[in-house]
GROMACS .gro file of C-alpha atoms in nm:
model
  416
    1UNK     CA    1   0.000   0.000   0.000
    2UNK     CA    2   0.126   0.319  -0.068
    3UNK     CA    3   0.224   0.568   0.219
    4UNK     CA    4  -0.050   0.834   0.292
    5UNK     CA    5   0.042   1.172   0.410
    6UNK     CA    6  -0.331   1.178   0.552
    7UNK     CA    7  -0.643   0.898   0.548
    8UNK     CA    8  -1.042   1.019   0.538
    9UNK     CA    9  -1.261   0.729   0.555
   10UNK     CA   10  -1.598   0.798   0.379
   11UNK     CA   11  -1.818   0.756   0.643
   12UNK     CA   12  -1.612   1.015   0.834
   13UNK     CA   13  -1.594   1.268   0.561
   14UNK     CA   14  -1.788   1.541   0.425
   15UNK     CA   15  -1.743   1.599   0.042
   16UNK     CA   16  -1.825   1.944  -0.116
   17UNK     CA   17  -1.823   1.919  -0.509
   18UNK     CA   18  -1.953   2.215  -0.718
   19UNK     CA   19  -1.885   2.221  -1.085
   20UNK     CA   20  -1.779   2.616  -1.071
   21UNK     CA   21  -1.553   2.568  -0.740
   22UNK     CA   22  -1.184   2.512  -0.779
   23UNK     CA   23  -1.134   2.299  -0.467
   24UNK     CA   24  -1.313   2.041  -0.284
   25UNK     CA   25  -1.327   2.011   0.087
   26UNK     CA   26  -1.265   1.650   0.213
   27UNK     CA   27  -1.290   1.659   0.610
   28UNK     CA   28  -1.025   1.937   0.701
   29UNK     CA   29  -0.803   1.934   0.420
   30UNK     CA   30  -0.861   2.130   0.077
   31UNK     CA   31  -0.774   1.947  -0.260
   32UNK     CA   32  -0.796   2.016  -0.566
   33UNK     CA   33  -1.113   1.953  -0.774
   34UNK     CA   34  -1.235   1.634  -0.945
   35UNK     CA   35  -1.517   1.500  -1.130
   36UNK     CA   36  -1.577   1.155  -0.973
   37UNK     CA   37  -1.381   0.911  -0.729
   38UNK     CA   38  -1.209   0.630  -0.853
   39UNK     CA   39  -1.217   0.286  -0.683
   40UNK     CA   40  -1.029  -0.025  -0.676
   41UNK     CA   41  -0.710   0.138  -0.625
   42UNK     CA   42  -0.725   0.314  -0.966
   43UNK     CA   43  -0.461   0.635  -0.982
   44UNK     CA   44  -0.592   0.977  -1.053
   45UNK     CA   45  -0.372   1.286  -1.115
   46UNK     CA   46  -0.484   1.632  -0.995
   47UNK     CA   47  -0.265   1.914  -0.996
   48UNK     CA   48   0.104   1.844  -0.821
   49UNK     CA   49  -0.031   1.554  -0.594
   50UNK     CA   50  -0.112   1.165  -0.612
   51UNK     CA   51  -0.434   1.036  -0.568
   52UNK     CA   52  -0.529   0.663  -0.465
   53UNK     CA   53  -0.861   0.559  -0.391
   54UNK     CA   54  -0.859   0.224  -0.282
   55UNK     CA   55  -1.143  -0.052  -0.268
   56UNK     CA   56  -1.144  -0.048   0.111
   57UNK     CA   57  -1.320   0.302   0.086
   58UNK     CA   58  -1.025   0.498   0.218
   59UNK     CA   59  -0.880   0.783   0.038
   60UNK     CA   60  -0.487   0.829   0.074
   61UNK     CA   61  -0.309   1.095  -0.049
   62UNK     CA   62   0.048   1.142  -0.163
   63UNK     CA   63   0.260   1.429  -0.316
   64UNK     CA   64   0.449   1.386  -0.607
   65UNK     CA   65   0.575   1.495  -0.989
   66UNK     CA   66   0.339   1.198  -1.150
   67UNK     CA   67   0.230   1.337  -1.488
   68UNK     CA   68  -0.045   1.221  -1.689
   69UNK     CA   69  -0.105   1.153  -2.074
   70UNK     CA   70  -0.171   1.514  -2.233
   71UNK     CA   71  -0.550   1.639  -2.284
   72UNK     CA   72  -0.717   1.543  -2.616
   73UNK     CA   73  -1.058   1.766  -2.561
   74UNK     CA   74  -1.215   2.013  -2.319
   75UNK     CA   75  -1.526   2.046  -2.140
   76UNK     CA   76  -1.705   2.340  -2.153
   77UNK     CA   77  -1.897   2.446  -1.863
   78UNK     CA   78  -2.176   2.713  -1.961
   79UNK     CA   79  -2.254   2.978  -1.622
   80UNK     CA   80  -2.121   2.687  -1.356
   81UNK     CA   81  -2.356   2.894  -1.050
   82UNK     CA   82  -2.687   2.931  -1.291
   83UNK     CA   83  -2.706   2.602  -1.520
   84UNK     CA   84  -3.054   2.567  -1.454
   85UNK     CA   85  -3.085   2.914  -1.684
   86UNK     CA   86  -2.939   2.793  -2.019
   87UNK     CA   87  -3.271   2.661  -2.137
   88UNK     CA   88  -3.454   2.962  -2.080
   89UNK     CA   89  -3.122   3.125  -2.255
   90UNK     CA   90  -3.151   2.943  -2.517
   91UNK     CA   91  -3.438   3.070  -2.694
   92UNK     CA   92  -3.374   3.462  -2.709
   93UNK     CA   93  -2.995   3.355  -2.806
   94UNK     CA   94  -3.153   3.221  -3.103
   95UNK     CA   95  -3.337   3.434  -3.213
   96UNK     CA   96  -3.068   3.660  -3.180
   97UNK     CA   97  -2.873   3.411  -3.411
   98UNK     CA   98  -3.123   3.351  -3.677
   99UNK     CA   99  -3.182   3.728  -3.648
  100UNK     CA  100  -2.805   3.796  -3.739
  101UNK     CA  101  -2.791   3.546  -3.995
  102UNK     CA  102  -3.096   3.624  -4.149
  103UNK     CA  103  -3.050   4.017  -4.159
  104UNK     CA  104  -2.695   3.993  -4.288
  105UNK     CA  105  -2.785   3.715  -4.535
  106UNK     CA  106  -3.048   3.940  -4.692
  107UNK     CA  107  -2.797   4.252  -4.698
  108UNK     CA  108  -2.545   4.029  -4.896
  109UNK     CA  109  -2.821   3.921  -5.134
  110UNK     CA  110  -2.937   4.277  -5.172
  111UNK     CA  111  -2.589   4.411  -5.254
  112UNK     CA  112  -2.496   4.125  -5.476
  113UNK     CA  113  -2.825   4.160  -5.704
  114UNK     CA  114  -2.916   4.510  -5.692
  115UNK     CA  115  -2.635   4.709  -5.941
  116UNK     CA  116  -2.692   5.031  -5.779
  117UNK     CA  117  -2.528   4.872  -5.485
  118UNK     CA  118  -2.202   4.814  -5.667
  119UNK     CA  119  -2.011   5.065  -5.552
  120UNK     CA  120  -1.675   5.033  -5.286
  121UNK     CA  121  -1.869   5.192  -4.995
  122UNK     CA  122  -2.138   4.859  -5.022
  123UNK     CA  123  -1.841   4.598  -5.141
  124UNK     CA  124  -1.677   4.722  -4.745
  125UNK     CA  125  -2.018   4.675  -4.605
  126UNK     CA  126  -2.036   4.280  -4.771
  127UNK     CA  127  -1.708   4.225  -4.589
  128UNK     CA  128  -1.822   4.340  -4.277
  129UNK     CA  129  -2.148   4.112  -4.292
  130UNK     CA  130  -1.920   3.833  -4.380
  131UNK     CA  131  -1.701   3.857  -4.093
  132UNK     CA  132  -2.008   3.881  -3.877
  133UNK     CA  133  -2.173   3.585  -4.002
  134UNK     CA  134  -1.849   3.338  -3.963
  135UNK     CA  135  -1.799   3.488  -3.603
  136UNK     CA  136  -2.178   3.362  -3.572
  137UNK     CA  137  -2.130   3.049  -3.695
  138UNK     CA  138  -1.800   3.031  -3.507
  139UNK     CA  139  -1.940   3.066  -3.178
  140UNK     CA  140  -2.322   3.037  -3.124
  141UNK     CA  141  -2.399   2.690  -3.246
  142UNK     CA  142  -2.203   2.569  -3.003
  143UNK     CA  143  -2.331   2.735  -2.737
  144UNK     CA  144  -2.692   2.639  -2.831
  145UNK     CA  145  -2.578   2.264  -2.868
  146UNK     CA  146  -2.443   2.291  -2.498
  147UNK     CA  147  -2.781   2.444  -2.410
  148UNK     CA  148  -3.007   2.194  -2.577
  149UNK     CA  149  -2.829   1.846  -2.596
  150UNK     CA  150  -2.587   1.904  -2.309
  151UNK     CA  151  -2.259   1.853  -2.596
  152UNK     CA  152  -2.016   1.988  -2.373
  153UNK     CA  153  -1.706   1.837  -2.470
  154UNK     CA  154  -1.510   2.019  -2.782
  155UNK     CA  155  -1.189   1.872  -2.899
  156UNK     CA  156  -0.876   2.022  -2.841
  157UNK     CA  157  -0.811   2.100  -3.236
  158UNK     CA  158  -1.136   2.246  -3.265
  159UNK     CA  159  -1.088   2.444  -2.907
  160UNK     CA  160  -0.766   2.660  -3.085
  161UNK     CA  161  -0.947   2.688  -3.427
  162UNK     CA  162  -1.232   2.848  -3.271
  163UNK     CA  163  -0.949   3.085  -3.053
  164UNK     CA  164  -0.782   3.188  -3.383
  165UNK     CA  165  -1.146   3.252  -3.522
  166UNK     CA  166  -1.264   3.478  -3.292
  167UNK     CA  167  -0.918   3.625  -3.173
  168UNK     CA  168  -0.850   3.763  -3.573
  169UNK     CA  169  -1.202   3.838  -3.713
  170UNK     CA  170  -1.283   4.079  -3.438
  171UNK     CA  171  -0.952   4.231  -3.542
  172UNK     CA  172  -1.093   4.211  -3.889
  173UNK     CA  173  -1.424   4.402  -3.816
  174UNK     CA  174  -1.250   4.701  -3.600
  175UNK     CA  175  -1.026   4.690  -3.920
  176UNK     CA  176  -1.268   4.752  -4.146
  177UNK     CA  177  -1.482   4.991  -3.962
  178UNK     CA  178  -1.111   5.156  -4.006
  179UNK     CA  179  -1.135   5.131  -4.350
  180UNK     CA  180  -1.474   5.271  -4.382
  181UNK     CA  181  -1.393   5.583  -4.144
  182UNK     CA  182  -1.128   5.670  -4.453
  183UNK     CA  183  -1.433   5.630  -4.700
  184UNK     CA  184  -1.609   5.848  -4.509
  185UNK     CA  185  -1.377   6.078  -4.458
  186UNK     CA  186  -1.236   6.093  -4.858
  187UNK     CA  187  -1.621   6.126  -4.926
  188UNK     CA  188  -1.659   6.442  -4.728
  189UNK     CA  189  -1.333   6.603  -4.696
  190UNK     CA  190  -1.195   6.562  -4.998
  191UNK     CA  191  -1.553   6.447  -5.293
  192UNK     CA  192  -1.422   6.569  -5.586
  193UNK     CA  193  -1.084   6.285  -5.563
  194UNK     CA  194  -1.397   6.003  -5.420
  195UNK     CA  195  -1.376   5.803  -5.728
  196UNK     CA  196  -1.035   5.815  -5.822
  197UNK     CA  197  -0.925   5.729  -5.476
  198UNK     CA  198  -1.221   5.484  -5.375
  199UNK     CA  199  -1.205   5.248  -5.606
  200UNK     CA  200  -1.300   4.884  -5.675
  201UNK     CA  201  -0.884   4.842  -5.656
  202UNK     CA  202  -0.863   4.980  -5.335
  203UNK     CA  203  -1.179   4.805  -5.183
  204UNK     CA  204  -1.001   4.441  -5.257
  205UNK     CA  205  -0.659   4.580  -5.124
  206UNK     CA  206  -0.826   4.731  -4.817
  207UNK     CA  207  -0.981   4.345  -4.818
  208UNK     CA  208  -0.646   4.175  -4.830
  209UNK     CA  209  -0.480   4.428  -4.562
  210UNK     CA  210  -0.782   4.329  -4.278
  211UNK     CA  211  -0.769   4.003  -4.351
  212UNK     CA  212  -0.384   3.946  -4.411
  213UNK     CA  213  -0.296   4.192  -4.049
  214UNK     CA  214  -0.509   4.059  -3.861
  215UNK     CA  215  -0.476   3.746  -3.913
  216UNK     CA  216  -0.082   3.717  -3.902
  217UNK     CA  217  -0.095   3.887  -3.545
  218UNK     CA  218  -0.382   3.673  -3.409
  219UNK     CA  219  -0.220   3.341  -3.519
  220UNK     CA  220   0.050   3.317  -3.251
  221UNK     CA  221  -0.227   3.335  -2.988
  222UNK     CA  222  -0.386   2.948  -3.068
  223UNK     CA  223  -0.042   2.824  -3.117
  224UNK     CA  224   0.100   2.976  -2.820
  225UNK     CA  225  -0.198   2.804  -2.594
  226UNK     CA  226  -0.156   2.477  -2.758
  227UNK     CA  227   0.191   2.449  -2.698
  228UNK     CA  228   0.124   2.458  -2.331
  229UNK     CA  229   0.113   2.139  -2.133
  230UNK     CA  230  -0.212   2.014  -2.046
  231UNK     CA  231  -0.185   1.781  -1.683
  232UNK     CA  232  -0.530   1.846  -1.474
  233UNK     CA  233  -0.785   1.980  -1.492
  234UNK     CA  234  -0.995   2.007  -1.851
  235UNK     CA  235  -1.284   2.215  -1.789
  236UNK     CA  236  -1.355   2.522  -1.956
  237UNK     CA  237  -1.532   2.726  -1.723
  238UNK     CA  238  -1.677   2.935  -2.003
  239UNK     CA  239  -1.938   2.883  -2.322
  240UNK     CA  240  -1.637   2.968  -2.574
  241UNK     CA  241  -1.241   2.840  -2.599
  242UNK     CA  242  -1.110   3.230  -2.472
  243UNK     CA  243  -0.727   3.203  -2.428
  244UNK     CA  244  -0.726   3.322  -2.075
  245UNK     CA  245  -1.012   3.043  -2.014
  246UNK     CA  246  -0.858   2.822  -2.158
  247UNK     CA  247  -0.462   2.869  -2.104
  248UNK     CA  248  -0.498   2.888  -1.722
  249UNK     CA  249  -0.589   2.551  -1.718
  250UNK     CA  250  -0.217   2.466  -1.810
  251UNK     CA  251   0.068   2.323  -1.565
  252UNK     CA  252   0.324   2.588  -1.767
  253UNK     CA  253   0.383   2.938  -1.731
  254UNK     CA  254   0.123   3.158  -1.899
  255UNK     CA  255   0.298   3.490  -1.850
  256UNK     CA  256   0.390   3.520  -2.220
  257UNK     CA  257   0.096   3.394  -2.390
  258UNK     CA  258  -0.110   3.648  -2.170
  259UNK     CA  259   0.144   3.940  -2.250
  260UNK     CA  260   0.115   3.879  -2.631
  261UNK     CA  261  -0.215   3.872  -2.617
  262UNK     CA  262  -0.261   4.146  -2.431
  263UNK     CA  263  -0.019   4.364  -2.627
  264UNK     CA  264  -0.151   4.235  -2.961
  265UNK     CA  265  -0.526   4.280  -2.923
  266UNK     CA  266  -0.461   4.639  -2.751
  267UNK     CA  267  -0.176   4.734  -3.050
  268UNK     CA  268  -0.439   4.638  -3.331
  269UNK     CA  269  -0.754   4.752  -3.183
  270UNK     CA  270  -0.595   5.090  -3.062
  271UNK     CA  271  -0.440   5.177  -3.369
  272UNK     CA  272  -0.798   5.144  -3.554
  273UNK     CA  273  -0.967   5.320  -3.272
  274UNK     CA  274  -0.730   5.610  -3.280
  275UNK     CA  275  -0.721   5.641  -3.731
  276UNK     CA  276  -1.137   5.664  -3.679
  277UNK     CA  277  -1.122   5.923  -3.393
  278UNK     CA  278  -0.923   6.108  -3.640
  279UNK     CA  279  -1.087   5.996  -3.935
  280UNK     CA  280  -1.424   6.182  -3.780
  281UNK     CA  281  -1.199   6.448  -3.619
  282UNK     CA  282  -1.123   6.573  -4.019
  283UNK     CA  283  -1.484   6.504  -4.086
  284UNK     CA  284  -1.611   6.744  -3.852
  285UNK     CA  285  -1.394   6.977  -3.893
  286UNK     CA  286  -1.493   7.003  -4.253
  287UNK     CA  287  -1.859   6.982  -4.202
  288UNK     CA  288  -1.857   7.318  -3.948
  289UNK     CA  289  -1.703   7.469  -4.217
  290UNK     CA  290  -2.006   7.440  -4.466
  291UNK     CA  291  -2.238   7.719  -4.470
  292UNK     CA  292  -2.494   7.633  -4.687
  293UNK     CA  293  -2.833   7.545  -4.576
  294UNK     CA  294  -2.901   7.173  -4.541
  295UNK     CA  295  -2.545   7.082  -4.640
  296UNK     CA  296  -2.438   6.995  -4.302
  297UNK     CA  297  -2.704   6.769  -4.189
  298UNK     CA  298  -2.686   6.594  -4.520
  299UNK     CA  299  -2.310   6.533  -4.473
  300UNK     CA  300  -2.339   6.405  -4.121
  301UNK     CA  301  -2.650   6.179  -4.245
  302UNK     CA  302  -2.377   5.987  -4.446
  303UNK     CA  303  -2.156   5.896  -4.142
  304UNK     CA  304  -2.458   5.788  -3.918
  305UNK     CA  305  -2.511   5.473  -4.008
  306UNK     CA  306  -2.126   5.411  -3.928
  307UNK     CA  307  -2.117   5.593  -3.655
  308UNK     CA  308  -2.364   5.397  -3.503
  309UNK     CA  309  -2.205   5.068  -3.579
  310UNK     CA  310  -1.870   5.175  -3.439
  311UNK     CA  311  -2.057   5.287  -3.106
  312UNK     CA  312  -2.254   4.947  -3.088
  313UNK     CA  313  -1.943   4.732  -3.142
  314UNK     CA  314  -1.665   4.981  -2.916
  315UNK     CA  315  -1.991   4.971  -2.637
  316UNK     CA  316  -1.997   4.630  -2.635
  317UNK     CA  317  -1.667   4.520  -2.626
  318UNK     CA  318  -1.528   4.823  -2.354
  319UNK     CA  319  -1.820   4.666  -2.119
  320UNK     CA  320  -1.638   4.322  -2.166
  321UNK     CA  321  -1.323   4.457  -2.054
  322UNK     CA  322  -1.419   4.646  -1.810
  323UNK     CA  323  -1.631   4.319  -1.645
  324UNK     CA  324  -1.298   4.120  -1.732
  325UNK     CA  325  -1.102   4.325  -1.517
  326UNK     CA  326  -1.342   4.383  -1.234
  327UNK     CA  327  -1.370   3.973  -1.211
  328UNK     CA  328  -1.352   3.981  -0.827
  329UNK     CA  329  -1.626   4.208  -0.793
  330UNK     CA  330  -1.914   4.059  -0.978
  331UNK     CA  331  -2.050   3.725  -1.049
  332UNK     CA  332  -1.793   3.503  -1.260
  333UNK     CA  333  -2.109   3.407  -1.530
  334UNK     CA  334  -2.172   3.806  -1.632
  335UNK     CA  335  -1.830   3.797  -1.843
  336UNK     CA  336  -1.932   3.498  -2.027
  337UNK     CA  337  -2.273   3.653  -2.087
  338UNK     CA  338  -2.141   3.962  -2.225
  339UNK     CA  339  -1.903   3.764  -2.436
  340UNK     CA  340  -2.194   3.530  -2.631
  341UNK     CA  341  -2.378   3.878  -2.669
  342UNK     CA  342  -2.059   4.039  -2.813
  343UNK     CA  343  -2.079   3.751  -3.095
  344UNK     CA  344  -2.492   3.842  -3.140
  345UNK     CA  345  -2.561   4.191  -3.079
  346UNK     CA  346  -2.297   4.403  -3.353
  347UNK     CA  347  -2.398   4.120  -3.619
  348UNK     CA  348  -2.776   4.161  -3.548
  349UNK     CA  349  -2.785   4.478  -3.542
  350UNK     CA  350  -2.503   4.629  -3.826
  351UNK     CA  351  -2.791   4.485  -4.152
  352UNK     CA  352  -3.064   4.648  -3.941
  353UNK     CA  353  -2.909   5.029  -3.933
  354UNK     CA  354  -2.775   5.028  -4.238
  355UNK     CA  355  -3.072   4.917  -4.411
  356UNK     CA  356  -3.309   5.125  -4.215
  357UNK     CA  357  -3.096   5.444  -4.245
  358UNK     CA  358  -2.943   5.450  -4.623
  359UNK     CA  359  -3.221   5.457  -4.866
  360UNK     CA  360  -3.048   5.304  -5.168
  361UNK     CA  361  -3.025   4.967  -4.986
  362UNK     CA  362  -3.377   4.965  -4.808
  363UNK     CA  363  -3.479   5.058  -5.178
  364UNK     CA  364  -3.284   4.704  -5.295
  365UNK     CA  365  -3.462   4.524  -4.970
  366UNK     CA  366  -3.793   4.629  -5.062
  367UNK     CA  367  -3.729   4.537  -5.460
  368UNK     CA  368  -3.560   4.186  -5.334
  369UNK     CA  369  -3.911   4.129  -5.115
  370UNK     CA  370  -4.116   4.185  -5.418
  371UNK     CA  371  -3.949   3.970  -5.677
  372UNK     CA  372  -3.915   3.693  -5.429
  373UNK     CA  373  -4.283   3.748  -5.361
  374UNK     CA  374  -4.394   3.772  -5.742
  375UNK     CA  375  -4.245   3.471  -5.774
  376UNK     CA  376  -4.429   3.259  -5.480
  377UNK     CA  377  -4.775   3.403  -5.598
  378UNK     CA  378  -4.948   3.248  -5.823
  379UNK     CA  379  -5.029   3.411  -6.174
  380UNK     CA  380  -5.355   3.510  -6.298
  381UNK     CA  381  -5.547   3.284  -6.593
  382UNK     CA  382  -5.586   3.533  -6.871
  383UNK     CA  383  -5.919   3.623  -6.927
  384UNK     CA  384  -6.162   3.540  -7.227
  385UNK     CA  385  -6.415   3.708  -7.376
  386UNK     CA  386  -6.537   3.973  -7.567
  387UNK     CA  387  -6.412   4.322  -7.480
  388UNK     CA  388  -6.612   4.611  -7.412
  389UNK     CA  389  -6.620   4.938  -7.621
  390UNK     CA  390  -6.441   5.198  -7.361
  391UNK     CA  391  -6.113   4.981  -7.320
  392UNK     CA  392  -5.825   5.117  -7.472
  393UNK     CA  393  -5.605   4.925  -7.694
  394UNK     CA  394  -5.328   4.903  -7.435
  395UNK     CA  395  -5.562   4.795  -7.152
  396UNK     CA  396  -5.657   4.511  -7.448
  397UNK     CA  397  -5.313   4.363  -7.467
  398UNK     CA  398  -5.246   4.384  -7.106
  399UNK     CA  399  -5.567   4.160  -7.065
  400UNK     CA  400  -5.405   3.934  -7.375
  401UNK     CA  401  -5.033   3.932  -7.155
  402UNK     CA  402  -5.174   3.894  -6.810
  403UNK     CA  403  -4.952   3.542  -6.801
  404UNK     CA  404  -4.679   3.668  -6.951
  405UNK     CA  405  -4.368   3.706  -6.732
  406UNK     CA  406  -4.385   4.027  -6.517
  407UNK     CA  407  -4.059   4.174  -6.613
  408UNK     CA  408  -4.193   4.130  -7.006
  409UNK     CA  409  -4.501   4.408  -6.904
  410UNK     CA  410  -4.299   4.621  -6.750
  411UNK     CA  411  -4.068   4.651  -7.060
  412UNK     CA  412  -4.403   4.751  -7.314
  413UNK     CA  413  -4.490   4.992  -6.987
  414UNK     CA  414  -4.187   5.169  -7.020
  415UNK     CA  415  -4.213   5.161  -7.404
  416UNK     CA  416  -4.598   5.264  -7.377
   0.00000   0.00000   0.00000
């Protein structure tokens, strides 16, 4: 038998396990936590000691170095102190999601069919509903699959890919809100250069920049995690693979990985914060200067609709950081809250301003709704029969076209 530094028969004991504790209490000793005892003198690591639970229902205990095989997947453990919440959750998180998806979906069709929409302004706008879409797709079906069918456990490949997701696209979307702040501000400042500075040219460089920046300085955050060494404990106390969630569960030092992320997400999202402070610095500084009537509510009208995207998304996330860093002082599940609805509310509601606020795409909405409509509804049998004296002869070969195609009618109503 193997020497015990201390013995707790179970009869004796009191045991204490909570999923969202980080220790157990076993009769006056703390340990660390565990999801279920192992008889029959089976050997479990946790943390830096040795664990033996023997078939004689005594638990002996024993420091050592014994290391375990490395972690192949993660559990991921959704608001540990409110778990009997996530299935009331569920259902406004998604509608949320099939909110987002839908809204930006339509905005994507609207822009791709409508040719008045083809311009570099819209193309910047496509981007920014695709990044919001894969960050959707990236985050909240898992969450919902936790929620509904209780799929907690996420491999440790897929764990990092979603990391690298979510670390460099919301890089990418404070990148090109960047990008758009210079449209904007070229637009107002400086409308007669517009189109030979705004181009389709520049839209797919500005493209290639977000995605090739962010993505380079994002990428050393996943690999820096899964390079760490993996020897207790595997839950996730959080909805999402985070870096901080999920590197502190690691028997190495996280000082660096920590650091670069810090100085990384802080360096990129700065640096775009500070170009569209200035960006709308210039702006209004050239819009006080107009003096004729009308002129300066019509040029602020152009940056709402930004504006008010940049406010949601910077609102959002500063709340999140602010919650991250006042941990101690507030329930653990409110960060993991706010972080879900940092992945749902900018996506749900970015289609929704824009398409409310500039008419030329509400105008493409409302033509998309009717075609697809049209289409559904059934056409009307042409009628027979005799025609009365008062109709004219173009109200006669409407009657004789009435199942013709409806883009054919409009064509002789133009030519009428």
């Amino acid at each position: 038998m193997v020497p015990a530094l201390k013995e707790f028969t179970k009869r004796e004991m009191k045991v204490y396990y909570h999923l969202g504790e980080n220790i157990n209490v076993i009769g006056d000793s703390l340990i660390p936590s565990f999801t279920q005892f192992i008889l029959f003198e089976e050997i479990c690591q946790i943390g830096q000691g040795l664990w033996i639970f023997s078939s004689l229902d005594t638990l002996y205990g024993l420091t050592n170095n014994y290391s375990t095989a490395p972690v192949s997947e993660f559990l991921l453990i959704c608001f540990p102190n409110y778990q009997s919440w996530q299935h009331w959750l569920s259902l406004p998180l998604s509608l949320l999601f099939l909110l987002a998806m839908g809204a930006n979906a339509t905005l994507l069709i609207t822009i791709r069919l409508e040719a008045s929409l083809h311009e570099p302004l819209y193309y910047l706008l496509s981007l920014l509903s695709l990044l919001d879409m894969v960050l959707c797709l990236t985050v909240i079906p898992k969450v919902l699959a936790i929620f509904w069918f209780d799929l907690r456990s996420i491999s440790f490949s897929a764990c990092f890919l979603q990391m690298f997701i979510m670390n460099s696209f919301l890089t990418m979307e404070s990148c090109t809100f960047m990008v758009m702040a210079y449209d904007r501000y070229v637009a107002i400042c400086h409308p007669l250069r517009y189109p030979s500075i705004i181009t389709d040219q520049f839209v797919v460089k500005a493209a290639i920049f977000v995605v090739a920046r962010n993505g380079l300085f994002s990428l050393p955050v996943p690999i820096l995690s899964s390079r760490l060494r993996y020897c207790a404990e595997n839950i996730i106390k959080n909805c999402i693979c985070t870096n901080l969630s999920v590197s502190k569960l690691s028997c190495d030092d996280i000082t660096f990985n920590r650091l670069y992320q810090f100085v990384a997400g802080w360096t990129l999202l700065g640096s775009d914060l500070i170009l569209i402070v200035l960006s709308y610095s210039f702006i209004l500084k050239a819009v006080l200067r107009i003096k004729a009537e009308g002129a300066m509510a019509k040029a602020l009208g152009t940056c709402g609709s930004h504006f008010i995207l940049i406010l949601f998304f910077s609102t959002v996330l500063l709340v999140l950081v602010i919650t991250n860093l006042a941990r101690k002082k507030i329930p653990p599940d409110v960060p993991i809250l706010l972080n879900i609805l940092h992945h749902l509310i900018p996506p749900a509601l970015n289609p929704i301003v824009y398409g409310v606020r500039t008419k030329e795409i509400k105008q493409g909405i409302q033509k998309l709704l009717r075609t697809v409509y049209q289409a559904r509804s059934p056409r009307e049998p042409a009628q027979s029969g005799f025609v009365t004296d008062g109709e004219s002869t173009w109200t006669q070969m409407k009657r004789a076209v009435a199942t013709v195609p409806h883009s054919l009618v409009v064509v002789l109503d133009q030519n009428r």
